[in-house]
Structures are given as C-alpha cells and as structure tokens.
Coordinates of C-alpha atoms in Angstrom, one line a residue:
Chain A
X1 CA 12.0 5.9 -5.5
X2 CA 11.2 9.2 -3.9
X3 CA 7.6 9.4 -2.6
X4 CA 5.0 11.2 -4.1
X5 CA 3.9 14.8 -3.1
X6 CA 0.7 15.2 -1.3
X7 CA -0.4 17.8 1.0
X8 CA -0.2 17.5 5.0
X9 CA -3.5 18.0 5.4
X10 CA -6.8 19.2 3.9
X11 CA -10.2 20.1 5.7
X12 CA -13.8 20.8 4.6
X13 CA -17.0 21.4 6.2
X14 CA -19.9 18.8 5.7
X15 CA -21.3 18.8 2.3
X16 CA -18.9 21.0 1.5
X17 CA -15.9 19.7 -1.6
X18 CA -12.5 19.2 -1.2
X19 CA -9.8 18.1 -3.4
X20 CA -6.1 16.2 -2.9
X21 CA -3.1 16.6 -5.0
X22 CA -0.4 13.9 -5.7
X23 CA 2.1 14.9 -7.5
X24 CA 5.1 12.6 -9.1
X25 CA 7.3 12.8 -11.8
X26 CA 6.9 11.5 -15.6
X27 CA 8.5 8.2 -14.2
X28 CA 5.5 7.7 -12.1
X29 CA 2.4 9.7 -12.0
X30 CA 2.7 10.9 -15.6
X31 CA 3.9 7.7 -17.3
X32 CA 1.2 5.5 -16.6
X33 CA -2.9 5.7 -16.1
X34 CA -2.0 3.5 -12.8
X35 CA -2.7 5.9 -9.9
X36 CA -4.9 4.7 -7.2
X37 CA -6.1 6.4 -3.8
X38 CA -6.2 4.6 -0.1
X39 CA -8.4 5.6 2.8
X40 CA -6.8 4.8 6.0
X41 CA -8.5 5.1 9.6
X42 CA -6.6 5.0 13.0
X43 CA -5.2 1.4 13.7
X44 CA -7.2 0.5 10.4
X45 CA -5.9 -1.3 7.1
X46 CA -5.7 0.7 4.0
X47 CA -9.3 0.4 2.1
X48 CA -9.0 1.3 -1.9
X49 CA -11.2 4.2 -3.3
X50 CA -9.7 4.6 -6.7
X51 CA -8.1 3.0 -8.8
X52 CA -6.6 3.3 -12.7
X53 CA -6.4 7.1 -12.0
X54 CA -10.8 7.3 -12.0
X55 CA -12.3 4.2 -11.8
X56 CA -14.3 3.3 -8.6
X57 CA -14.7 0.2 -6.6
X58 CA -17.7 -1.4 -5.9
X59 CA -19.1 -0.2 -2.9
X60 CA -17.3 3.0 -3.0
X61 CA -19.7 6.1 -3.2
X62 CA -19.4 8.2 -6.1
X63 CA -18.9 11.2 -4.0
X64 CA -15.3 9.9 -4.4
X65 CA -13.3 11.0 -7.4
X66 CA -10.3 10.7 -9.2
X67 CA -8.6 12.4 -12.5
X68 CA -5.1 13.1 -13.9
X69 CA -3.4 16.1 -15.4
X70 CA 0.3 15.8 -16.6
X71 CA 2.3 14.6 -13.4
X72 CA 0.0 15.4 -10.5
X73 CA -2.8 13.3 -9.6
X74 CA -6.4 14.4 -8.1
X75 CA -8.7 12.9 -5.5
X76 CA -12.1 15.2 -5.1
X77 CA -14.7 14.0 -2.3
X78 CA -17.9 16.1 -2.6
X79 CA -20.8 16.2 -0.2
X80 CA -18.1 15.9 2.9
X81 CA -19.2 13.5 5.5
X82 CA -17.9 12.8 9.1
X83 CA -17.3 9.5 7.8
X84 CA -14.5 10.4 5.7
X85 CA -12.2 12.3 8.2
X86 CA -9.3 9.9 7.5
X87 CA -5.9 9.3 5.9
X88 CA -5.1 9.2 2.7
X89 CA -2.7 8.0 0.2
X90 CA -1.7 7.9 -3.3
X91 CA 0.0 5.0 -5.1
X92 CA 1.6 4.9 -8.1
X93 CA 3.4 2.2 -10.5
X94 CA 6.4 3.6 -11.6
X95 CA 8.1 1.0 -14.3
X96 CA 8.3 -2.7 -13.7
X97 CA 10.9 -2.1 -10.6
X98 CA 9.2 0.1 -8.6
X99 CA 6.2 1.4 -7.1
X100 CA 5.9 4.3 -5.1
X101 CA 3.2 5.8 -2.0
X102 CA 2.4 9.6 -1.2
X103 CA 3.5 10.9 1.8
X104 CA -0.5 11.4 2.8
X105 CA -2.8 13.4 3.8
X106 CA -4.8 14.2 6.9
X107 CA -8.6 14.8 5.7
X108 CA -10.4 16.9 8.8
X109 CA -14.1 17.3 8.8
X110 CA -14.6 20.3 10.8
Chain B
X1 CA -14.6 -14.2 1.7
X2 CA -11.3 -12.9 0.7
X3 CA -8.7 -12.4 3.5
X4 CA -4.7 -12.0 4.2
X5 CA -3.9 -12.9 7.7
X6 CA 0.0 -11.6 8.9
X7 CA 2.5 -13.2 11.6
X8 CA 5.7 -13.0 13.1
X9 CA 6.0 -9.8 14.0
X10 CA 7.8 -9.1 17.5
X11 CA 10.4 -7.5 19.0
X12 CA 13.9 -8.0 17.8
X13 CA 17.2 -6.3 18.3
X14 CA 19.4 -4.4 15.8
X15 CA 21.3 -6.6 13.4
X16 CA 18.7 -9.5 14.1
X17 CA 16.2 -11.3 11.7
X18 CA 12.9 -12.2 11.3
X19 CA 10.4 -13.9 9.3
X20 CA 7.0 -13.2 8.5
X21 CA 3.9 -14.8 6.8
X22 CA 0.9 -14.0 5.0
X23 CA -1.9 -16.6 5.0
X24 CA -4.0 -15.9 2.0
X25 CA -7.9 -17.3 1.6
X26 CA -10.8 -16.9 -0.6
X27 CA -8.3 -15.7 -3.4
X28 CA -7.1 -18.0 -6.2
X29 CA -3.6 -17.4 -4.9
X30 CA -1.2 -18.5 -7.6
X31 CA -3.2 -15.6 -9.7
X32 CA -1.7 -12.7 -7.6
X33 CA 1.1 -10.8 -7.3
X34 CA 2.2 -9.9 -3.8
X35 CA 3.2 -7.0 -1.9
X36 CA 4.7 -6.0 1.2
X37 CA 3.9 -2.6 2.5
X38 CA 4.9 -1.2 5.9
X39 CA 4.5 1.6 7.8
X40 CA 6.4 3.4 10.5
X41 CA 4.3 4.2 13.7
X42 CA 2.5 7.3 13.0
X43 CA 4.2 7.4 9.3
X44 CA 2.8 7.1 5.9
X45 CA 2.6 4.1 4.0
X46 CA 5.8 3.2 1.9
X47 CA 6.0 0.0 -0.5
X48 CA 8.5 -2.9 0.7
X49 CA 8.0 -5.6 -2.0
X50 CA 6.8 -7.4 -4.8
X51 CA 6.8 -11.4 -5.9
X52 CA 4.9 -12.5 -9.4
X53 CA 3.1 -15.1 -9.3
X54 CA 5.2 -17.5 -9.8
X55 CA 8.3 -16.4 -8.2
X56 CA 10.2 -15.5 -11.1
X57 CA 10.7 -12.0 -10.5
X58 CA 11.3 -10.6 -6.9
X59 CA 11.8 -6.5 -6.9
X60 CA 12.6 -4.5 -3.5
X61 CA 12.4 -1.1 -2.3
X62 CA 16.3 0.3 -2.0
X63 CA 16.1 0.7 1.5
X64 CA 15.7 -3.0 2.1
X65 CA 17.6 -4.4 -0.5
X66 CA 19.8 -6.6 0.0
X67 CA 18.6 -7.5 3.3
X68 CA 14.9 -8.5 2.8
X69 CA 13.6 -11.5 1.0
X70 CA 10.4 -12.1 -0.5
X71 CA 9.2 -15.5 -1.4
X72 CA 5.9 -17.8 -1.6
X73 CA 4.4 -21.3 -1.6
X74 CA 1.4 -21.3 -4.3
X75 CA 0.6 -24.9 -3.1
X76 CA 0.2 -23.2 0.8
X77 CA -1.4 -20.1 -0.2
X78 CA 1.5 -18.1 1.7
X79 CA 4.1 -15.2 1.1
X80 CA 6.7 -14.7 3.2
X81 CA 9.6 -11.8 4.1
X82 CA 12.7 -13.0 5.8
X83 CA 14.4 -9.8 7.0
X84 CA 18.0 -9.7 8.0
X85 CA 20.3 -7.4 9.2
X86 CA 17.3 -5.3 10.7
X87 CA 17.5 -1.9 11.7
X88 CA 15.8 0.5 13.7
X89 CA 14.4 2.2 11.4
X90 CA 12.9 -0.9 10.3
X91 CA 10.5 -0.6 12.9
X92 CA 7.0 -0.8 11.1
X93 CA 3.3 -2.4 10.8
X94 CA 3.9 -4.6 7.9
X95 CA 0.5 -5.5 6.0
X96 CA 0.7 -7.6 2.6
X97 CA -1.7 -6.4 -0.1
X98 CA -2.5 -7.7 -3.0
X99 CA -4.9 -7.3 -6.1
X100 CA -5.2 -8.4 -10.0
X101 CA -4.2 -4.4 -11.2
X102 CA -1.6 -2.6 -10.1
X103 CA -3.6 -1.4 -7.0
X104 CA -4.7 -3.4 -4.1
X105 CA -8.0 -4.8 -3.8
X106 CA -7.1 -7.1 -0.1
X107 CA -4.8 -6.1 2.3
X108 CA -3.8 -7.5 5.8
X109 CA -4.4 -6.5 9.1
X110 CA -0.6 -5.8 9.7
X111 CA 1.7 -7.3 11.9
X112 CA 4.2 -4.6 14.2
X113 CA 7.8 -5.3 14.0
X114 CA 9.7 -3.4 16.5
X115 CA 14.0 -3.2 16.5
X116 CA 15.0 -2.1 19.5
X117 CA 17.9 -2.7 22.1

C-alpha cells in the first residue's frame, strides 16, 4: 500500500495552465479507470474534483481536468485562478483490499 | 442536505484507546460504503478504513491493523472506529467519507486525535 507519486508542488500564474501527475503502479493507477482528484484548503475538508479518472462533479468548473496514460494519472487546471491555490490529492482503488492516496501537492498561484 | 458529523477525538496517551463516531444525515445510509481517512498534522491524506454496507466485509490499512476496528449501526445512521493500542504516530484529523463510486462524494469535518504522554 505504498502511496502514490505526486509532485511537491506546482505553480502557475493566473490564466495561465498547469498540470499534476500521479503516478502508481499497474495494481493501482493502471489497473482500474478509478482515479479521482481532492482539493484541500487550510483547516478545510477534502472537496472532490474528479472522479472515474475524467468525469466531473456537478458544480465543478470545467477548467478542471483529468486523464490517464498507463500508470500515471493527470489533473490539468487551465485558466489559473487565486481560488484554486490549494492542496491536492490523488486517490486510487487498488483491488478490493486496498485503496491508496498521493502524497499531494501544493498548487501556488503566484 | 447531506452531512457526516465526527466525535470523540481527544487526547490520549500511548497504548490507550478510543472511539469515534460518524453521524451521517441526508444520505440513505445503509446504501454506502464507509471510510475512514486521516491525516497527520501538516501531512497528506492516507486511507484508514472501509465497512460495506452491511458489515460483511471490514478491510484496514496495514498500519492499523490489527488494532483498529471499524463497524456501523444502519438502523442509527452511524460508523464507528474503536482504536486500541494507539500510538504516536497515530496522531491525526480523522474525517469519514463516503460516496456511491469508489470516490468520495461527502466527507466530515474531522475530528483531531492526539497520542501523547
């Protein structure tokens, strides 16, 4: 059950793109389309933004994406906004005994 | 409106126990599967556990099983976690979550448990 790999931190200028990695293992990531991405503001409760590797919650804006290739997992947010300076993790099902959380990343909006 | 509420978080010392709850409301409970999730100050988020949703299948993280339970009561809309044998590095925000994929949709607003002499 080792976490999944994400980058320590990202940052972007407003409007600009900017794109998160996750990377697992084919026991996780790769073996199932179940890869969903949590925003997390300080002293705040996780808020979901994707889920089923692309698919977006209600509410969510679609300046928030997600896709898969192989074992690594992908969260894109275009058209930066102050708003979204935050935490964020991966999550991953990884077999019927297990499911596993990214290490996180820091998203600065400079 | 859908909503988990946590309790019984607290301080605790090293080889102690505690118990905690998760009131669940505007769900229909008995539906969901439940998670714990918890999070060590200033840490990421790491899974804890899992109950179906009819208790027949309980699944842990290693690095509480063995000395974490997870149970519920459909008819109260609750989940618990009895912890024994805590440790300090136990020490956490522990939010249930919950949701009908295998994401989560609702989650807590966390409740810190703290192991310290």
């Amino acid at each position: 059950q080792s976490a999944l790999t994400q980058p320590r931190s990202v940052s972007g200028s407003p409007g600009q793109s900017v794109t998160i990695s996750c990377t697992g293992t084919s026991s996780d990531v790769g073996g199932y389309n179940y890869v969903s991405w949590y925003q997390q503001h300080p002293g705040k409760a996780p808020k979901v933004m994707i889920y089923d590797v692309s698919k977006r919650p209600s509410g969510v804006p679609d300046r928030f994406s997600g896709s898969k290739s192989g074992n690594t997992a992908s969260l894109t947010i275009s058209g930066l906004q102050a708003e979204d300076e935050a935490d964020y993790y991966c999550f991953s099902y990884a077999g019927p005994y297990a499911w596993v959380f990214g290490g996180g990343t820091k998203l600065t909006v400079l | 409106e859908e909503q988990l509420v946590e309790s019984g978080g607290g301080l605790v010392q090293p080889g102690g126990s505690l118990r905690l709850s998760c009131a669940a409301s505007g769900i229909t409970f008995s539906s969901y599967w439940m998670h714990w999730v918890r999070q060590a100050p200033g840490k990421g988020l790491v899974w804890v556990s899992r109950i179906n949703s009819d208790s027949t299948s309980t699944i842990y993280a290693d690095s509480v099983k063995g000395r974490f339970t997870i149970s519920r009561d459909n008819a109260n809309n609750m989940v618990y976690l009895q912890m024994n044998s805590l440790r300090v590095e136990d020490t956490a925000v522990y939010y249930c979550a919950t949701g009908l994929g295998n994401y989560y949709d609702y989650w807590g607003q966390g409740t810190l448990v703290a192991v310290s002499s």
